[in-house]
Coordinates of C-alpha atoms in Angstrom, one line a residue:
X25 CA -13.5 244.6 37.1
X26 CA -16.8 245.8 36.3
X27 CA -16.4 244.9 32.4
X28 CA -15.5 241.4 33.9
X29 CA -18.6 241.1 35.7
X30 CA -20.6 242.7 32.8
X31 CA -19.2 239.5 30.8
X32 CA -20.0 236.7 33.2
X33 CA -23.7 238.6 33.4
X34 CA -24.1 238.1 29.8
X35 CA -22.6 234.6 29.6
X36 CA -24.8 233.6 32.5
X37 CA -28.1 235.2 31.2
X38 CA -27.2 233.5 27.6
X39 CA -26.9 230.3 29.2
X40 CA -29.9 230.4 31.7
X41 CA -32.4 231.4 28.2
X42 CA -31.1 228.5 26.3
X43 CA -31.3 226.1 29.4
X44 CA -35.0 227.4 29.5
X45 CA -35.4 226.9 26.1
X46 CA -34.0 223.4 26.4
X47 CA -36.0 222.2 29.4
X48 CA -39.3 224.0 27.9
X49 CA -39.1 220.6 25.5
X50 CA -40.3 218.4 27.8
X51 CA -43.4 219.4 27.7
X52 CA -43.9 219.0 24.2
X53 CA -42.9 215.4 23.9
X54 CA -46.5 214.5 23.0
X55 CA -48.0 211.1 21.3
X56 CA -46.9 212.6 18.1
X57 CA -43.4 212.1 19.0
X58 CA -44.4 208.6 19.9
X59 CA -45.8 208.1 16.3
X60 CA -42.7 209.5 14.4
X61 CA -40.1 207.4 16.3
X62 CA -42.7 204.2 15.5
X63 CA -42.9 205.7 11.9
X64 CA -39.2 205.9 11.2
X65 CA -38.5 202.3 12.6
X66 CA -41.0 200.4 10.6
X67 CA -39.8 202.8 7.7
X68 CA -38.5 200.4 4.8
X69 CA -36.7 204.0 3.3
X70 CA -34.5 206.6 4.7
X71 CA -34.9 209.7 6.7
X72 CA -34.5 213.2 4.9
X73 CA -33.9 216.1 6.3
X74 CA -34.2 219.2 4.8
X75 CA -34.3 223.2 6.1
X76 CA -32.8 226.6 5.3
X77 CA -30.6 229.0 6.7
X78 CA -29.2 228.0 10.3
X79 CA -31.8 225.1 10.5
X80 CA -30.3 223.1 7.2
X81 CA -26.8 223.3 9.5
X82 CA -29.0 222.0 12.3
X83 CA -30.0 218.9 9.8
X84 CA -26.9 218.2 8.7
X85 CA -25.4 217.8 12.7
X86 CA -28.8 215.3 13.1
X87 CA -28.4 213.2 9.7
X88 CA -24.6 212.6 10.7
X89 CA -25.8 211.7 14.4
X90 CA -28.5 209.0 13.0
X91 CA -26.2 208.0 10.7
X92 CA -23.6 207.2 13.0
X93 CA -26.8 205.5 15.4
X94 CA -28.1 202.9 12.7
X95 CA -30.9 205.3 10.9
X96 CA -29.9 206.2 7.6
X97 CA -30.4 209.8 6.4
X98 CA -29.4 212.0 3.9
X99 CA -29.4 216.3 4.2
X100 CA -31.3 217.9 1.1
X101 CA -31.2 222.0 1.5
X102 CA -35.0 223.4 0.9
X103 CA -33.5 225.5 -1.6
X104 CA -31.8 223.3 -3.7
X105 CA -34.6 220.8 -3.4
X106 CA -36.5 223.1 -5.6
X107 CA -33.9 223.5 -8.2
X108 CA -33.7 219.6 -8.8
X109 CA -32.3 217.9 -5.6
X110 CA -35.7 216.4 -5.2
X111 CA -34.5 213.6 -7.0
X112 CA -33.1 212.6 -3.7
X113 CA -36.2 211.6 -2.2
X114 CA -37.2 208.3 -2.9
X115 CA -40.9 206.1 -2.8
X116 CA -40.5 205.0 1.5
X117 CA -38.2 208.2 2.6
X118 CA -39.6 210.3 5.6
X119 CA -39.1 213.8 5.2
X120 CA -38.1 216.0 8.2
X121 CA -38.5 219.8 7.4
X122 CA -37.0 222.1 10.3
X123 CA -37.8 225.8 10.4
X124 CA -38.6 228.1 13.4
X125 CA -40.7 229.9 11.3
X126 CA -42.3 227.4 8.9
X127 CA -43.2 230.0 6.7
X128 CA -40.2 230.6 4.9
X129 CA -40.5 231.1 1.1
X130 CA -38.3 227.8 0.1
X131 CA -40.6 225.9 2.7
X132 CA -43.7 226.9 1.0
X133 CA -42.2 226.2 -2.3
X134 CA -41.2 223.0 -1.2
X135 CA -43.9 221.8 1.0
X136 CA -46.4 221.3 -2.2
X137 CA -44.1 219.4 -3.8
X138 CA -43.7 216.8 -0.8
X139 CA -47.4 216.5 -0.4
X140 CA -47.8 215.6 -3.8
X141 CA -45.2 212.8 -3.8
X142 CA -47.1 211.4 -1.0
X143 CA -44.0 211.1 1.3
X144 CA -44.5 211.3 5.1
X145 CA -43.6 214.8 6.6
X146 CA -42.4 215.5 9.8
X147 CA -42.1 219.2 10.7
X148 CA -39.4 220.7 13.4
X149 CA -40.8 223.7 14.0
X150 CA -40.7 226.4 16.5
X151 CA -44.4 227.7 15.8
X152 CA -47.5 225.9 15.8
X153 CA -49.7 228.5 13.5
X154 CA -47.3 228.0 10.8
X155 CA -47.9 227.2 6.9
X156 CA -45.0 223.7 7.8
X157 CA -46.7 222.8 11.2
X158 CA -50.4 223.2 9.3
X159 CA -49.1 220.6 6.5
X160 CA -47.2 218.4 7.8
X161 CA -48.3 215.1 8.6
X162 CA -46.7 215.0 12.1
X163 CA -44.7 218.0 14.5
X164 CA -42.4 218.2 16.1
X165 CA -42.8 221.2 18.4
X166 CA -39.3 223.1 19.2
X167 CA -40.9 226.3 20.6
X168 CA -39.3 228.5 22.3
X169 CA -40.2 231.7 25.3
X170 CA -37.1 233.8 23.4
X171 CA -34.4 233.9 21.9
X172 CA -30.4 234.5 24.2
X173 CA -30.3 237.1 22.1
X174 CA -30.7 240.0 23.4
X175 CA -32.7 241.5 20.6
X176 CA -34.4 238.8 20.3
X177 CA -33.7 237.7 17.0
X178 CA -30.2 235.9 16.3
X179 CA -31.2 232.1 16.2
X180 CA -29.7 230.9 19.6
X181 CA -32.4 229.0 21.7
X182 CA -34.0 228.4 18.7
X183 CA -31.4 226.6 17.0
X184 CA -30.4 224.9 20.5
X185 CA -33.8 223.5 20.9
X186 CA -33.6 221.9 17.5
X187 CA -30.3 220.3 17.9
X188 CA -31.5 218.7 21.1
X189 CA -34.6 217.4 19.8
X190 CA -32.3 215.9 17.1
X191 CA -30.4 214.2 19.9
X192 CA -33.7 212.8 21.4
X193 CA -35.0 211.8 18.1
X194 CA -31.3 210.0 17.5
X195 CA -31.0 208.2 21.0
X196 CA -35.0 207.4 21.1
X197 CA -34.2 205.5 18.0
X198 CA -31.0 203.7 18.9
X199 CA -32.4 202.7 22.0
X200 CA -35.6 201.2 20.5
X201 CA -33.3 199.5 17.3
X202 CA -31.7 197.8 19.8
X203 CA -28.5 199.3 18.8
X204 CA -25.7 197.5 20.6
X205 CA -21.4 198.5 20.9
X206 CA -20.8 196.4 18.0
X207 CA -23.0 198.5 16.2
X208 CA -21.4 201.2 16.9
X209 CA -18.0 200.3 15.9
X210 CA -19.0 198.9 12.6
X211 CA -20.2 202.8 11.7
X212 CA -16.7 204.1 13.2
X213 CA -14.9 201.5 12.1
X214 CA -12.3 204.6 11.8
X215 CA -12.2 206.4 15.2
X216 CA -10.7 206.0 18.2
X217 CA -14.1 205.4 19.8
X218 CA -14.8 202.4 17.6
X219 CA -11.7 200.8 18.2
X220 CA -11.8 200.7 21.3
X221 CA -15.1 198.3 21.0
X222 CA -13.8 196.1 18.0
X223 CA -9.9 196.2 17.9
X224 CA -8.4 193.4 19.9
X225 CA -5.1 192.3 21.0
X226 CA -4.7 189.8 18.2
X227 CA -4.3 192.9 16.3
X228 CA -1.5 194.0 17.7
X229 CA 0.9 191.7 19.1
X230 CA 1.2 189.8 15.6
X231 CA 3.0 192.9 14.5
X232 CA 6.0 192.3 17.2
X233 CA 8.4 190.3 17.5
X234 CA 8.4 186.9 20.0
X235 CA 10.9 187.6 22.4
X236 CA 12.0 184.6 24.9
X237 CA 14.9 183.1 26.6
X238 CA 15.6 180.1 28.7
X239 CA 15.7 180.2 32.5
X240 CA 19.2 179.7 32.3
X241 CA 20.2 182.4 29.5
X242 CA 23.3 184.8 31.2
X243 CA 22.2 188.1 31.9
X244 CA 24.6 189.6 28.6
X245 CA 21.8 187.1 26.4
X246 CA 18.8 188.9 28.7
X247 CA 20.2 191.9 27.5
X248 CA 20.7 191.1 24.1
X249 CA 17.6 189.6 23.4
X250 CA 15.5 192.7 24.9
X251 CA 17.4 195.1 23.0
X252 CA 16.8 193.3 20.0
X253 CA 13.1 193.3 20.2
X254 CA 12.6 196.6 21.5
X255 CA 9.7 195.7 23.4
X256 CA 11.2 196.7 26.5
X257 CA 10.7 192.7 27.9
X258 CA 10.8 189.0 27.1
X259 CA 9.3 186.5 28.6
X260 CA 10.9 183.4 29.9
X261 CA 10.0 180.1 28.7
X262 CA 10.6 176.6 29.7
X263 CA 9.4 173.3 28.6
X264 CA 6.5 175.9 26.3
X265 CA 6.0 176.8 30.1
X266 CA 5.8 180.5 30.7
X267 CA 8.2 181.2 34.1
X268 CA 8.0 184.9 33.9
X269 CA 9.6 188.0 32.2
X270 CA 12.5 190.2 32.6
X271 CA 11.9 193.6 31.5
X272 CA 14.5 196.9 31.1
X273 CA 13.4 197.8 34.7
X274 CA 14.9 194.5 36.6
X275 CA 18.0 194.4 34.4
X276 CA 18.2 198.2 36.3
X277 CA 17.7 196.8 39.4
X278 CA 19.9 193.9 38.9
X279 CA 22.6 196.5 38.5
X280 CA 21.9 198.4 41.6
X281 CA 21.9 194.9 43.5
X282 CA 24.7 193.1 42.4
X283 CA 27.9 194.0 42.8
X284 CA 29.1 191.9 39.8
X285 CA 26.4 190.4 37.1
X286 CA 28.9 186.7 36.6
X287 CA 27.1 183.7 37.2
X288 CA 23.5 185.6 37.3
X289 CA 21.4 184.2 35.2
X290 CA 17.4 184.8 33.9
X291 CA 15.6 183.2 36.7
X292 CA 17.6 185.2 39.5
X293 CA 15.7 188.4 38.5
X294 CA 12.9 187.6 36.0
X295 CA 9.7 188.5 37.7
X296 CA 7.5 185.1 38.6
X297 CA 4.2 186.1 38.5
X298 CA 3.5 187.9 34.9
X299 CA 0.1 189.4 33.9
X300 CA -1.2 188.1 30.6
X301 CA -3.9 188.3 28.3
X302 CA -5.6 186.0 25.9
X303 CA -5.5 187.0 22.2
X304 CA -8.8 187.5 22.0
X305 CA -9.3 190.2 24.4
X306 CA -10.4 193.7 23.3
X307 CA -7.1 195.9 23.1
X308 CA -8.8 198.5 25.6
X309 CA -8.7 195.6 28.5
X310 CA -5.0 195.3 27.8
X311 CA -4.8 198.9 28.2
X312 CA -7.1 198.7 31.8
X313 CA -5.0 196.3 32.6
X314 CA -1.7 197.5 31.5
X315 CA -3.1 200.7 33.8
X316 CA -3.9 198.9 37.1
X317 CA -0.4 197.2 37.4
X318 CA 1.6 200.4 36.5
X319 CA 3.4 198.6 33.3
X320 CA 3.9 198.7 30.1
X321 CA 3.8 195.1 28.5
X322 CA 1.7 192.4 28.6
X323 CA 2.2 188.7 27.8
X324 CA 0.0 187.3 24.9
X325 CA -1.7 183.8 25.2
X326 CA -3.6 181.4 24.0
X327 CA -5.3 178.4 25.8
X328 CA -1.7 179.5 28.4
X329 CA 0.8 178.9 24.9
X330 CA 2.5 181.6 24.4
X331 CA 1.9 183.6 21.7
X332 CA 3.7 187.2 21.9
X333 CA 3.6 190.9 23.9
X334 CA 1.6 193.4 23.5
X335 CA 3.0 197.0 24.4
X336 CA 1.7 200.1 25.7
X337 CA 3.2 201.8 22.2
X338 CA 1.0 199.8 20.0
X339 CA -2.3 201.0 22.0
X340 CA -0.8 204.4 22.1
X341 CA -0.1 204.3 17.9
X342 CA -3.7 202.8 17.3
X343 CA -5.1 205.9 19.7
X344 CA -6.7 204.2 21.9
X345 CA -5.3 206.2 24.9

């Protein structure tokens, strides 16, 4: 029991210095901050962002953020910049150079070099009488009291202050670009997350089949045409008038109703109110939809024509449950 409590102490006291650590930013969100997110917006090049050790891990989580966000970036390491990757660079590119230090020896290497390219630098950096925050054109100050570890020198808060400045820097910037949901999925065109903002029902259906019967199909044609399809429904249609939809749930119903199934036919026990959706909805409303009436299948239409269903399997196989 006691080494149980001696673990949640630890946890606790780990997370209560980074919290601290964290919250200590707010005070140094300055005018310089200010001028860098003005600086990268009216930037015609691209942001890089360079570091060593557990900071260049740190830039590479913030170049995929802004990259994902609408600001391009690119990760250079500090020490391979000096061995040639300074090609990367380019006439308009802000640098970013995080270090809790700033006075590492690739830094002070590397620093020179910058300056006399005449890019803009930007330095993360957790101390203010350092060789990177004395050169650098702008700071970004990511101080912190003390590290969570205990002796005070693993990078923990350190690391965590950077990462969230990163985050502030990255959502600063979207918000100011104007960066809108269809922005977003056209950078995760991939995900799950972007298609639930650019993948629609049109999609989908088109890849099923059209399932329908007459209001006066026998329940053996009912049968037949569902299990054909596999959609688990079809709709009834009459006149190109949509009457309503039998699925596998009313033909079980039917069967615990009727005594005999002679002489039934698709309007006795095709539901007469069906939800549908137009073509041009975004799949993830089927799905909300689909979720609110407990089922499983919508009807597709256009202008009220019908045009197909749309199952709970496609959303499912396109993961966007």
């Amino acid at each position: 029991m006691k080494a149980t409590e001696n673990i949640l102490q630890i946890a606790k006291r780990t997370l209560q210095t980074e919290l601290e650590g964290v919250s200590g930013l707010l005070a140094k969100l300055n005018n310089d901050f200010c001028v860098i997110i003005q600086t990268i917006l009216i930037s015609k090049g691209r942001v890089i962002i360079t570091g060593v050790g557990k900071s260049a891990l740190i830039a590479q989580k913030i170049v995929a953020t802004l990259n994902s966000t609408g600001t391009p970036a690119i990760f250079m390491h500090a020490g391979d910049a000096i061995h040639g990757d300074l090609g990367i660079i380019q006439d308009d590119d802000i640098v970013i150079c995080i270090s809790k230090s700033g006075n590492t020896p690739e830094i002070k290497v590397l620093i020179p070099l910058l300056k006399l390219a005449g890019n803009k630098l930007i330095g993360m950096v957790g101390d203010l009488d350092s060789f990177l925050a004395h050169q650098a054109d702008l700071v970004l100050d990511t101080t912190v009291e003390k590290e969570a570890c205990p002796l005070n020198l693993t990078p923990t808060s350190s690391t965590t202050a950077q990462i969230v400045m990163g985050d502030i820097l990255a959502i600063c910037l979207l918000e100011t670009r104007g960066f809108s949901r269809a922005d977003f999925a056209r950078y995760h065109p991939g995900g799950s997350l972007g298609k639930r903002l650019y993948l629609k029902v049109s999609d989908l259906y088109i890849h099923n089949e059209k399932p329908c019967i007459s209001p006066e199909a026998s329940v053996k044609e009912v049968i037949i045409e569902i299990t054909k399809n596999r959609l688990g429904a079809v709709t009834v249609i009459e006149d190109q008038i949509i009457k309503g939809i039998i699925t596998d749930g009313d033909i079980r119903r039917m069967m615990e109703k009727y005594e005999s199934v002679n002489g039934i036919k698709a309007k006795d026990i095709m539901y007469d109110s069906p939800r549908t959706i137009e073509s041009d909805e975004l799949a993830v409303n089927a799905l909300a939809l689909m979720r609110t009436n407990n089922i499983t299948q919508l009807i597709v239409v256009e202008a009220n024509i019908y045009k197909g269903i749309i199952h709970l399997h496609d959303l499912l196989r396109e993961g966007i449950i």
